[in-house]
Coordinates of C-alpha atoms in Angstrom, one line a residue:
X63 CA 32.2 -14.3 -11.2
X64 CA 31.3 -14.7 -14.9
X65 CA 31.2 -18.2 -16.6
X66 CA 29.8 -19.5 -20.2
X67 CA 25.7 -19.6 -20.9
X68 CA 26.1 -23.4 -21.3
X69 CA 27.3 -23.5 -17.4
X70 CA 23.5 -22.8 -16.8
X71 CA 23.2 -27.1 -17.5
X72 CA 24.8 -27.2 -14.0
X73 CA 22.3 -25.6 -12.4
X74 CA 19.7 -28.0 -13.3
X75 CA 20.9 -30.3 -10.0
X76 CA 18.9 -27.5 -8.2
X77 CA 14.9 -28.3 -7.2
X78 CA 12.9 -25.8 -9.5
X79 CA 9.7 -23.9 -7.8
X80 CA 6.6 -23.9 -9.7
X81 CA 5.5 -21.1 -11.5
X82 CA 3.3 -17.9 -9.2
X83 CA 0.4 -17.3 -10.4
X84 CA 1.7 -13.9 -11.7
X85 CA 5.0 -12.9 -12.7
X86 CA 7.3 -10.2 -11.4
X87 CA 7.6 -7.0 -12.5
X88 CA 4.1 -6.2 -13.1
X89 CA 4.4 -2.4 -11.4
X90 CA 0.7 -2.1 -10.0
X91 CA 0.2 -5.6 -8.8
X92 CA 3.6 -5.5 -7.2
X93 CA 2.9 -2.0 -5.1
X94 CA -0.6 -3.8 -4.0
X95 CA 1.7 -7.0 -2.6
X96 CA 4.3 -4.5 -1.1
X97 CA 0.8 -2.2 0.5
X98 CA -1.1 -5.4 1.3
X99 CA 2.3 -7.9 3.1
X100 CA 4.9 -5.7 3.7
X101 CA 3.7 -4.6 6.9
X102 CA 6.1 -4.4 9.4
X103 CA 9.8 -4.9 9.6
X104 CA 12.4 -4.4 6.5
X105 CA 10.9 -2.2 3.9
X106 CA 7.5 -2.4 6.3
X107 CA 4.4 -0.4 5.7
X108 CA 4.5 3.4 6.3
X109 CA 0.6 2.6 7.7
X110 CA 2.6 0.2 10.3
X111 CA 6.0 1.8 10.9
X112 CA 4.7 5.8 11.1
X113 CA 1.1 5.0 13.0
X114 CA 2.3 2.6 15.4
X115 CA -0.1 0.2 14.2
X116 CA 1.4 -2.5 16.1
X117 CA 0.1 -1.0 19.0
X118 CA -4.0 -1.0 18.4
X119 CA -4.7 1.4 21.2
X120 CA -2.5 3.8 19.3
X121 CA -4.1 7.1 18.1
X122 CA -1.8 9.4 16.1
X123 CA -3.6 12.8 17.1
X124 CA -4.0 12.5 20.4
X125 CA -1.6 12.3 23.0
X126 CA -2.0 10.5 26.1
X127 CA -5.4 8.2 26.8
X128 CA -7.7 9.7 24.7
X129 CA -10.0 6.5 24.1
X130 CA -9.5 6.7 20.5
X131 CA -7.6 4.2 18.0
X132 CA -6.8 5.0 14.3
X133 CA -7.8 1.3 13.6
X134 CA -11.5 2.6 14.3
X135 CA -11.1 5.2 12.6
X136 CA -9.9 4.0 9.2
X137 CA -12.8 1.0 9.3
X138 CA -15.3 3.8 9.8
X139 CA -13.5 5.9 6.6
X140 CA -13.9 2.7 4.7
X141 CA -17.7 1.8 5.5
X142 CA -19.1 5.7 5.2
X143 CA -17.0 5.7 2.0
X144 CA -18.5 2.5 0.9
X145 CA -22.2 3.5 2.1
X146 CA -22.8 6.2 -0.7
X147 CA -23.1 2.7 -3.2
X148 CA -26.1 2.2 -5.5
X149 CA -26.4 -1.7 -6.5
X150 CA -29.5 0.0 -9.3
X151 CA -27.7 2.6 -11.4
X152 CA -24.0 1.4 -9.9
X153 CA -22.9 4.9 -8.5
X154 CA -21.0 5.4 -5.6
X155 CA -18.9 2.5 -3.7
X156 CA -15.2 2.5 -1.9
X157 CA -13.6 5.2 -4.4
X158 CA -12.1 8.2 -2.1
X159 CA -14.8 10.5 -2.5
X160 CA -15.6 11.0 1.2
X161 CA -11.9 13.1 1.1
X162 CA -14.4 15.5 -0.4
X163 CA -15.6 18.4 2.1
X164 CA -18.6 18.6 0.6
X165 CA -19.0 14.4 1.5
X166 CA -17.2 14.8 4.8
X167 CA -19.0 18.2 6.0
X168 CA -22.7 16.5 5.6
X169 CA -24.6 15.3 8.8
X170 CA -23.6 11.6 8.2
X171 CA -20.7 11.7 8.3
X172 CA -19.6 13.8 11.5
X173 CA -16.7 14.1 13.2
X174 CA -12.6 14.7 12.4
X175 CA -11.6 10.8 11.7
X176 CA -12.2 10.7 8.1
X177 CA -9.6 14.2 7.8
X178 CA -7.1 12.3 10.3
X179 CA -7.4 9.1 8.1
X180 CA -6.9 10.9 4.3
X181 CA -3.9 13.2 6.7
X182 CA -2.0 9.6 6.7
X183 CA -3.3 8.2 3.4
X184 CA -1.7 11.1 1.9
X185 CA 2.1 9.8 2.9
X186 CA 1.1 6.8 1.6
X187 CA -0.7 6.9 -2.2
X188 CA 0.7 6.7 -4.9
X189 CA 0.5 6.3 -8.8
X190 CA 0.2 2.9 -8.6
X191 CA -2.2 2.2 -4.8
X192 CA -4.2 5.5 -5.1
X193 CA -6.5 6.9 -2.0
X194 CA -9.4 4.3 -2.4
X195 CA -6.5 1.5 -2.6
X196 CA -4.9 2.8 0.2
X197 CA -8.2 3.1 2.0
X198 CA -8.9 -0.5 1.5
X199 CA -5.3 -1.4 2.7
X200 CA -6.0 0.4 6.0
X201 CA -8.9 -1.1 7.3
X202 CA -7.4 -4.2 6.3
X203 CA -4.0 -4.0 8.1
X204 CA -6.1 -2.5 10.7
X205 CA -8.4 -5.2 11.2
X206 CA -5.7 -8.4 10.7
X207 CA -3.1 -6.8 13.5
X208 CA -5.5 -6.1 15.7
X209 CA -6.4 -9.5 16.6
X210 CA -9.2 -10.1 13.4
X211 CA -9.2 -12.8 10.4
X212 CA -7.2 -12.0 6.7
X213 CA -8.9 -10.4 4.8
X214 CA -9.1 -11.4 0.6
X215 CA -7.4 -7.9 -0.6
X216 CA -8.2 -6.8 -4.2
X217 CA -6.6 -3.1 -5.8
X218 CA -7.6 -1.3 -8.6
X219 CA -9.9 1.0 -7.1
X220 CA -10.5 4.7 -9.1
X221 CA -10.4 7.8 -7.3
X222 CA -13.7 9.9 -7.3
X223 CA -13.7 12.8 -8.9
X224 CA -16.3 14.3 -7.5
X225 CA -18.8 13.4 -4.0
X226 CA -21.2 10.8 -4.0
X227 CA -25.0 11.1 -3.3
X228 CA -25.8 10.7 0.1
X229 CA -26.3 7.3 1.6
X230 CA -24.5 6.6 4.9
X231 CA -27.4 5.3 7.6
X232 CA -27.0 7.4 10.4
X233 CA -28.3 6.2 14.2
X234 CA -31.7 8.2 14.6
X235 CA -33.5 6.3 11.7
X236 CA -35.8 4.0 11.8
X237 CA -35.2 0.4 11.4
X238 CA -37.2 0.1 8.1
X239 CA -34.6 3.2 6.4
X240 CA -31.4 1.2 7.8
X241 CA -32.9 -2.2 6.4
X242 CA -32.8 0.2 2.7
X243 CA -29.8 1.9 3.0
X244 CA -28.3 -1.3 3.2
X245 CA -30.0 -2.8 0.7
X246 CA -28.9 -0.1 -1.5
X247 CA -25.5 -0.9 -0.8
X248 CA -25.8 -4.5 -1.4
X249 CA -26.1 -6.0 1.7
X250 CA -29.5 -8.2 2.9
X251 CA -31.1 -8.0 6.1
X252 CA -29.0 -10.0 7.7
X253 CA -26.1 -9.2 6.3
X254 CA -26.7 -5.8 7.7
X255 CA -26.5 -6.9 11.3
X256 CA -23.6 -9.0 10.8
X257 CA -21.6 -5.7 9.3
X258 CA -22.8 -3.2 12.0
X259 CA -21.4 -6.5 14.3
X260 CA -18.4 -6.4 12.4
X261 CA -17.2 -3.0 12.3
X262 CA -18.7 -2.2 16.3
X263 CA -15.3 -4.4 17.6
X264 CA -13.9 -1.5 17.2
X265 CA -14.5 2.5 18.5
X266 CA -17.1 3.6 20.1
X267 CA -19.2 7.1 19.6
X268 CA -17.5 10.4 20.8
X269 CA -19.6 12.8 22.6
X270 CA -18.1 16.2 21.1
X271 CA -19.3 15.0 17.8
X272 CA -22.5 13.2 18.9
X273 CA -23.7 15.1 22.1
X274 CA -27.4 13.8 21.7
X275 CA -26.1 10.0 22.6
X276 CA -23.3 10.3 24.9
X277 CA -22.4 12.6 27.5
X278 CA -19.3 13.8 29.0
X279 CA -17.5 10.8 30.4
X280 CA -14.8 12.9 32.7
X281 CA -12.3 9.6 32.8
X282 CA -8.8 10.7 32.3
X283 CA -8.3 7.3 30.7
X284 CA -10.8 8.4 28.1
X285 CA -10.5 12.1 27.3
X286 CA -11.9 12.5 24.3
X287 CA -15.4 11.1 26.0
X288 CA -15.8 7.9 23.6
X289 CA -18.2 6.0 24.4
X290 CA -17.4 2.0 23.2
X291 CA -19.1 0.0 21.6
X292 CA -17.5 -3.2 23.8
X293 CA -14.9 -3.8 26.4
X294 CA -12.3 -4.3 24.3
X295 CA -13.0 -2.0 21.7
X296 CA -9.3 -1.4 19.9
X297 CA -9.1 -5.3 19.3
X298 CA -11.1 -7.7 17.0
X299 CA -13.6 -10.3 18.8
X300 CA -17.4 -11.5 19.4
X301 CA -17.5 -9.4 22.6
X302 CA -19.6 -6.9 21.3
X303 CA -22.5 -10.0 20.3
X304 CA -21.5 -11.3 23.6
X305 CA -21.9 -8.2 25.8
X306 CA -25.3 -7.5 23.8
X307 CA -26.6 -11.3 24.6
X308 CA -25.8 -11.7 28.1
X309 CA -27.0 -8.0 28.9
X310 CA -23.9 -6.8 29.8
X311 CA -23.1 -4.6 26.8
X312 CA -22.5 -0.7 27.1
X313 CA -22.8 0.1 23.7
X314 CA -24.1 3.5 23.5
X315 CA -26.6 2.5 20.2
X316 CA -28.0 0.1 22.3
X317 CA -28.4 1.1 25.9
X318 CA -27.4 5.0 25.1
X319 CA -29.8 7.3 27.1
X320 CA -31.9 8.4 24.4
X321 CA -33.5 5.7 22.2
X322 CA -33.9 7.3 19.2
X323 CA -30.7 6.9 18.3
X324 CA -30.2 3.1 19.9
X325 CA -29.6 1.8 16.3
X326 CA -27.8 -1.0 17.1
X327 CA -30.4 -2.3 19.5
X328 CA -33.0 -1.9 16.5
X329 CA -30.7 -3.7 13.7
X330 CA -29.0 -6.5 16.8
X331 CA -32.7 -7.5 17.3
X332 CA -34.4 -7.1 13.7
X333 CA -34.4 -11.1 13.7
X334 CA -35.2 -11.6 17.3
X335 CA -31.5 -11.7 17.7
X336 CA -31.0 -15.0 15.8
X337 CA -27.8 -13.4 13.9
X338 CA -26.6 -11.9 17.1
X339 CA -27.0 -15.6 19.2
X340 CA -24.9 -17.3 16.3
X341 CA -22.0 -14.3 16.3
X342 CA -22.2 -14.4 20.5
X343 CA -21.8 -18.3 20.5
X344 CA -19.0 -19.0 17.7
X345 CA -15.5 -16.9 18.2
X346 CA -14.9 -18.8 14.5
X347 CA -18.2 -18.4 13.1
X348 CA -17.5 -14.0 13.4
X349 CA -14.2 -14.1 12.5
X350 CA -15.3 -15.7 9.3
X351 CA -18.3 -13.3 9.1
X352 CA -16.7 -10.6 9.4
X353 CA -13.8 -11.6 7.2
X354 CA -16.3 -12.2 4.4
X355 CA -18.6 -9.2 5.0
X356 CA -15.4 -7.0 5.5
X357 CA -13.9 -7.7 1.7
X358 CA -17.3 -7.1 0.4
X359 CA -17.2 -4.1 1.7
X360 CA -14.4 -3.1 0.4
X361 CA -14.6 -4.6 -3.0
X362 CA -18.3 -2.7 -3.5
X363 CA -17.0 0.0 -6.0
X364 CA -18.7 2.2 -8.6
X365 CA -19.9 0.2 -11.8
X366 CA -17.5 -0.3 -14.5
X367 CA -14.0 0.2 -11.8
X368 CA -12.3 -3.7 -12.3
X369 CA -10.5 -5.0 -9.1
X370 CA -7.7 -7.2 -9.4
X371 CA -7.1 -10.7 -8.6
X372 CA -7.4 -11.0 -4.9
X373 CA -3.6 -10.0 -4.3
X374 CA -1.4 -12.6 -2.8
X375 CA 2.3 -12.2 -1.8
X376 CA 4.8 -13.8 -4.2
X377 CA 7.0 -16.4 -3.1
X378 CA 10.0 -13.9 -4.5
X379 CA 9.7 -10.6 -5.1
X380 CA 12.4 -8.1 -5.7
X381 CA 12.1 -4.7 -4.9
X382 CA 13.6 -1.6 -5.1
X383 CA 16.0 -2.6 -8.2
X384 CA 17.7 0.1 -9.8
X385 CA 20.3 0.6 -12.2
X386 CA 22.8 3.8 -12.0
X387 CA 25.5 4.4 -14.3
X388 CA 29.0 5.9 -12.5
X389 CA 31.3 6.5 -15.2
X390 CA 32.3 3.1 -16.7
X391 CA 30.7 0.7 -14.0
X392 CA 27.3 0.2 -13.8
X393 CA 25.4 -0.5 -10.5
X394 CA 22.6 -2.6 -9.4
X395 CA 20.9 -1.6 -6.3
X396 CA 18.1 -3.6 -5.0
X397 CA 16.8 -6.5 -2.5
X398 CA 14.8 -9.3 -2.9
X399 CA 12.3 -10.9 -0.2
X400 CA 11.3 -14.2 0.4
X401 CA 8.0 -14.9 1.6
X402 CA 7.2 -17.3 4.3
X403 CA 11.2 -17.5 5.4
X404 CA 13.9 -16.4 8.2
X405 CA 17.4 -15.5 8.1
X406 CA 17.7 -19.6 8.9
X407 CA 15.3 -21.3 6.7
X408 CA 16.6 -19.3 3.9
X409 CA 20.2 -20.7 4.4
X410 CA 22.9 -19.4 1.7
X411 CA 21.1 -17.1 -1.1
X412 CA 22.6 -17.0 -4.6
X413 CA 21.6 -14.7 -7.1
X414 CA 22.4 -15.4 -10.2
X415 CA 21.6 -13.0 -13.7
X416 CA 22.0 -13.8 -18.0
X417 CA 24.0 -10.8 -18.9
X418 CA 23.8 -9.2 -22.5
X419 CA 27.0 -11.2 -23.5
X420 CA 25.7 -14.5 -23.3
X421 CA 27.4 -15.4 -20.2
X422 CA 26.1 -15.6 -16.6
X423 CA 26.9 -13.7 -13.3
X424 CA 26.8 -14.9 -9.3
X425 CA 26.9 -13.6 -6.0
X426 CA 26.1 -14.2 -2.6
X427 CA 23.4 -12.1 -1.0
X428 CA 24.0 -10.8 2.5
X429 CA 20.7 -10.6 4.6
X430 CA 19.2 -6.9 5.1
X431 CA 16.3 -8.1 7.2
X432 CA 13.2 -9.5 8.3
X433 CA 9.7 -8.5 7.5
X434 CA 6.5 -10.1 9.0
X435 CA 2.7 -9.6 8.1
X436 CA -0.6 -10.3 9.8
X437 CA 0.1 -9.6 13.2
X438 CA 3.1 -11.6 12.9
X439 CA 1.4 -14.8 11.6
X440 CA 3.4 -14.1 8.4
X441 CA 7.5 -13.4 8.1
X442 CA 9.8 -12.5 5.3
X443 CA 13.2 -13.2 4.8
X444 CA 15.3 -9.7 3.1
X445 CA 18.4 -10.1 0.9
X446 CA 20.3 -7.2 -0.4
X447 CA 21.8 -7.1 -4.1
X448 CA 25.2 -7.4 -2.6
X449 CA 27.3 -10.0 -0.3
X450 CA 27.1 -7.0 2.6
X451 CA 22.8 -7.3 2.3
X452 CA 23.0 -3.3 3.4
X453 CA 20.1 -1.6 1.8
X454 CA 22.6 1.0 0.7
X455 CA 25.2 -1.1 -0.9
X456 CA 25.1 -1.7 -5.2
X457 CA 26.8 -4.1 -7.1
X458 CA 29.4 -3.2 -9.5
X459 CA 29.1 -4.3 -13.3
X460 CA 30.3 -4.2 -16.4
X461 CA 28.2 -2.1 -18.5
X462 CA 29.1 -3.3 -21.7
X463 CA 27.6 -7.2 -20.5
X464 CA 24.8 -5.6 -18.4
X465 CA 21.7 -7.5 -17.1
X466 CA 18.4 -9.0 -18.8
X467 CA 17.1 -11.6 -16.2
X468 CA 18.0 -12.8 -12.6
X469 CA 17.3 -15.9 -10.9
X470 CA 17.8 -16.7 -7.4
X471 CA 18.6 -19.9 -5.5
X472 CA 17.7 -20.4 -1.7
X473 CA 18.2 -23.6 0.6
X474 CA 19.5 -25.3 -2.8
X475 CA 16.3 -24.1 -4.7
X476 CA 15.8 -22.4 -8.1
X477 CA 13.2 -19.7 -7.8
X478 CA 13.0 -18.2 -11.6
X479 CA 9.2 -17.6 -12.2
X480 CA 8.7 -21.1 -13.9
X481 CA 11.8 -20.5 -16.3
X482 CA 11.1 -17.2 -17.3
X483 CA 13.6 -15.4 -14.8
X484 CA 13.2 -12.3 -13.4
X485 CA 13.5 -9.5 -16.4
X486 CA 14.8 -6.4 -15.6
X487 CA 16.1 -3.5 -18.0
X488 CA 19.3 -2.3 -18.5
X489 CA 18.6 0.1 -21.4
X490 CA 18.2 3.2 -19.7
X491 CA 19.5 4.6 -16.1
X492 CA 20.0 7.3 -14.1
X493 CA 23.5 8.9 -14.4
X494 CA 25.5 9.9 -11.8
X495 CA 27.1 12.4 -14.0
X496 CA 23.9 14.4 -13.4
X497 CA 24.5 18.2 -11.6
X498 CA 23.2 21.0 -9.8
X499 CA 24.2 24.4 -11.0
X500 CA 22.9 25.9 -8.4
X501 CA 20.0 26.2 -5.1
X502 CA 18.7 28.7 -2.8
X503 CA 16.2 29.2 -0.1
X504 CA 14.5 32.8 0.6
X505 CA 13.9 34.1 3.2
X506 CA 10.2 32.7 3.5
X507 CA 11.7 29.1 3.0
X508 CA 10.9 28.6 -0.5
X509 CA 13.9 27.0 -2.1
X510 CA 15.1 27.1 -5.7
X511 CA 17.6 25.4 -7.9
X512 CA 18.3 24.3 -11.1
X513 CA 20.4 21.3 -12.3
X514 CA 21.3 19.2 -15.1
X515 CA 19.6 15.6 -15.1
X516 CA 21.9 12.8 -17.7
X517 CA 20.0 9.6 -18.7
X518 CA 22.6 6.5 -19.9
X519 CA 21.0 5.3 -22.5
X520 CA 22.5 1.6 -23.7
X521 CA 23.5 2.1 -27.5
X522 CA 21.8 0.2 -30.0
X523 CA 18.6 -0.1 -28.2
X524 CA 15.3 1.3 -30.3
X525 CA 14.5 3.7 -27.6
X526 CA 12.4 6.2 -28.5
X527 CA 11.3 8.6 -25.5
X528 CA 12.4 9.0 -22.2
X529 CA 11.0 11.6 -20.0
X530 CA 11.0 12.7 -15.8
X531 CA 8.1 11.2 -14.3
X532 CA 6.9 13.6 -11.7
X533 CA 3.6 12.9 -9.1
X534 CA 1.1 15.0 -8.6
X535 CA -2.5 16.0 -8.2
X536 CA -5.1 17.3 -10.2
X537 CA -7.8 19.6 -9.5
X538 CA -9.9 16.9 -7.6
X539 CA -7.2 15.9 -5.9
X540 CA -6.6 12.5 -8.0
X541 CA -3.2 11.5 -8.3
X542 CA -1.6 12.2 -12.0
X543 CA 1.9 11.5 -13.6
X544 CA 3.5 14.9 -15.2
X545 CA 6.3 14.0 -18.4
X546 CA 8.6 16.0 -19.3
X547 CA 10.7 14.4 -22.2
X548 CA 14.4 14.8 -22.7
X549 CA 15.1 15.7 -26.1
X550 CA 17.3 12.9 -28.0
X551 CA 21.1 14.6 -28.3
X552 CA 22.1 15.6 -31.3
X553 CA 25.2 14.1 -31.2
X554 CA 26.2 11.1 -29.6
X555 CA 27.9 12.0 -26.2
X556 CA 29.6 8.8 -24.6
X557 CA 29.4 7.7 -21.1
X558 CA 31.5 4.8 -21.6
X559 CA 32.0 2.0 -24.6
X560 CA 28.1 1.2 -23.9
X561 CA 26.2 3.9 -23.4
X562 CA 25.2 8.1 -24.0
X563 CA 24.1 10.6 -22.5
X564 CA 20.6 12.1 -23.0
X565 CA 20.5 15.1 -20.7
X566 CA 18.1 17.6 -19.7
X567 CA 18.1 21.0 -17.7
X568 CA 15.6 21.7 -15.1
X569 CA 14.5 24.4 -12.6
X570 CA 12.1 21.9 -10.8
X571 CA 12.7 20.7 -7.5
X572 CA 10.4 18.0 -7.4
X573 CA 10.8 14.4 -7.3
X574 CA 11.0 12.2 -10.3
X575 CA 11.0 8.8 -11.1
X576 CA 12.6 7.8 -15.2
X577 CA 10.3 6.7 -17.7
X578 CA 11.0 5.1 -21.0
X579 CA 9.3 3.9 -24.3
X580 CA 11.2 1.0 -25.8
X581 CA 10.3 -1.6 -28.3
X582 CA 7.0 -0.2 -27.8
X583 CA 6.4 -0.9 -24.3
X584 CA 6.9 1.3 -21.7
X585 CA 8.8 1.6 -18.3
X586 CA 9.6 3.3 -15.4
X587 CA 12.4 3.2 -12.5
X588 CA 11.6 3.0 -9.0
X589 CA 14.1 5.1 -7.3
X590 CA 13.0 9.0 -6.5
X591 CA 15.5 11.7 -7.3
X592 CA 15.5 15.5 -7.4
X593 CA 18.3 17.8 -8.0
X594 CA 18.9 18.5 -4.7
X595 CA 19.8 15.0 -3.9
X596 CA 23.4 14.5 -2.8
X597 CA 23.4 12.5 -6.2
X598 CA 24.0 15.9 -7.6
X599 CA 27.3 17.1 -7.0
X600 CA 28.0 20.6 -8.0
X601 CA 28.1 20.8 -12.2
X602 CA 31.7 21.5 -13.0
X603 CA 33.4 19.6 -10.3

């Protein structure tokens, strides 16, 4: 349904939401809301969905009891990573370097969790949430569905390049060396027993890695010998103060056999347990602790790296929106979520969108599902880009009228960013006009192809580069963006009355994303393609 630009007066009968504090798109701050609060559910988090996360006792490489969690392991991959810090000359800090073998092989950092932690980070960084991002976002989800408090979640952290001095405290030193590698890291005394509290809810010590402090436990219930560090050791609580106050504790640094390496005891105790009595007695008072001690650190990060804003979840966000041109009718694939909703408080959702002709659009939005965050404590309301609300579905437009901006309205509210709308860009899209010559796969597995990528490019725009976007890695492993431009045709070959073609003929199997300089700025669509897509129909057909 299109109607007259001056129809928008009607809509002012609608309540109008107050400008977020940011507006959508920004690209990087809305992958850190997607990695931070999409977590489980429609469109959840890969760390959730893949690992099982839901379930804390769950440990992705191990099958059957093994006494393990991932949770324990990615808050342990997140402290040794933080622990190379130096609050003097600003080195070190949460930045990815203990992916490093050199960082992982050294005595400090024994054992196979930080490999099985980077193993899933890998399937889920990106160009936008890199490894130490992704890091951070996995002890957090970790330690807020697992039973502990939010966590105040900032991105923007840069990948290492290179390992970090040593630094991580390890169990046989003294007191007085603990007392300065934390200190070193930013932390006071007692600070430092409130951390080691902290991050001892969860795990324990293994013995294959750490023979000299536990031995072989021989429970089938516990087959990878891990010694806990409380009774409930996959969940977030005070037990472990508790169980060290009343006596009753088994923590292997503080009643392990040999007492050299009874750390915890030492750092528990280094204030004649004054810290320990507080975190025993209060349920609130550790959850609060930890919760501020926790986003320190994961916020302590080489000098001169910038975090963000601490990264809160929009009230609207779309996601997912991308144009494709298919002959003459253009489509809009996409879906928007609604924070802090259900299927039923969200009632009927209208989206609404200013087209290029001065005139404005409307539809109905079918519900594609529900999301939730947080252990729960959170839900999201999903809404697809067509009446259907399948993730799969597009709406069909006119190319010639297009989209700049779209505006929702739910339970009889206008949600358009403060007035601004939601801007998207309709000057450039994938083409479905786009071929594969041909593919093959040798013998070994190895498969080949080449194909024909078509960019619609709206006419009249001042574009003045587009290019594939492919991910990839560099030689230290930090994530990189390769462009390949397509050359501007020398002759205008029409799409439709709209829009031509730019096209481009590639070998490359690889997945690509669209990027695009216009008006000076810069963009990039969301959706990744490669030639052996079924998008690709045979060239020639």
């Amino acid at each position: 349904m299109l109607f007259p630009l001056s129809t928008l007066t009607l809509l002012t009968g609608y309540a109008t939401a107050s400008q977020p504090q940011r507006l959508w798109p920004s690209p990087q701050l809305d992958a850190l809301d997607a990695a931070r609060f999409d977590q489980s559910g429609f469109n959840g988090n890969f760390l959730m969905v893949f690992t099982g996360l839901d379930r804390c006792d769950n440990f992705l490489f191990g099958g059957g009891s093994t006494g393990r969690s991932n949770a324990a392991d990615w808050i342990r991959t997140a402290y040794h990573d933080m622990a190379t810090h130096n609050v003097t000359d600003g080195t070190g800090g949460l930045d990815a370097s203990i992916r490093f073998t050199a960082e992982k092989s050294r005595p400090e950092n024994a054992g196979d969790g930080f490999n099985n932690t980077f193993q899933v980070l890998s399937s889920v960084a990106n160009r936008y949430v890199g490894f130490a991002d992704s890091l951070a976002v996995a002890a957090v989800l970790a330690i807020e569905n697992c039973g502990g408090p939010e966590i105040a979640f900032r991105g923007g952290r840069i990948d290492a390049g290179e390992p970090n001095a040593p630094g991580v405290p390890q169990p046989q030193e003294d007191l007085e060396t603990h007392i300065a590698a934390f200190t070193r890291q930013g932390f006071t005394p007692t600070e430092m027993i409130g951390l080691v509290a902290c991050g001892h809810t969860f795990g324990g010590v293994q013995h294959t890695f750490f023979p000299d402090i536990v031995d072989e436990l021989n429970d089938p219930e516990d087959m990878e010998d891990v010694a806990h560090f409380d009774s409930t050791s996959v969940n977030f609580d005070n037990n472990v103060a508790k169980e060290y106050i009343s006596g009753s504790t088994q923590n292997p640094l503080v009643v392990g056999f040999n007492d050299t390496t009874n750390s915890d005891k030492r750092i528990f105790g280094s204030d004649g347990n004054v810290t320990m009595n507080s975190l025993a007695s209060s349920p609130s008072l550790y959850a609060s602790t930890c919760a501020d001690l926790f986003a320190r650190m994961l916020d302590t990060v080489p000098h001169g790296v910038q975090l963000t804003d601490v990264i809160t979840p929009l009230p609207v966000k779309p996601a997912n929106v991308e144009f494709t041109m298919a002959n003459d009718t253009m489509l809009l694939g996409g879906q928007v979520r609604f924070w802090n909703h259900t299927e039923e408080t969200a009632g009927t959702v209208q989206m609404l969108w200013d087209d290029q002709l001065g005139a404005i659009g409307n539809t109905t939005l079918g519900f594609a599902g529900a999301g939730s965050a947080t252990g729960g404590k959170y839900t999201s309301a999903w809404y697809g880009f067509d009446p259907t609300g399948s993730p799969f579905a597009s709406l069909s437009l006119d190319p010639a009228a297009g989209i700049q901006r779209l505006r929702f309205v739910i339970d009889g509210k206008l949600e358009d960013q403060g007035g601004v709308g939601f801007a998207v860009q309709d000057a450039y899209m994938f083409s479905e006009s786009s071929c594969l010559y041909n593919s093959s796969v040798s013998p070994e597995g190895d498969v080949t192809a080449s194909g024909r990528v078509d960019i619609a490019v709206r006419n009249g725009v001042n574009l003045t580069r587009v290019y594939l976007e492919t991910v990839t890695q560099d030689g230290e492993g930090r994530i990189v963006i390769v462009e390949i431009d397509i050359p501007r045709p020398e002759q205008r070959i029409a799409v439709n009355s709209a829009y031509s073609l730019w096209s481009l003929n590639t070998t490359s199997v690889d997945e690509f994303t669209i990027g695009a300089e216009i008006d000076g700025q810069t963009y990039s669509t969301t959706q990744l393609r490669s030639v052996l897509d079924s998008d690709f129909l045979p060239c020639g057909v």
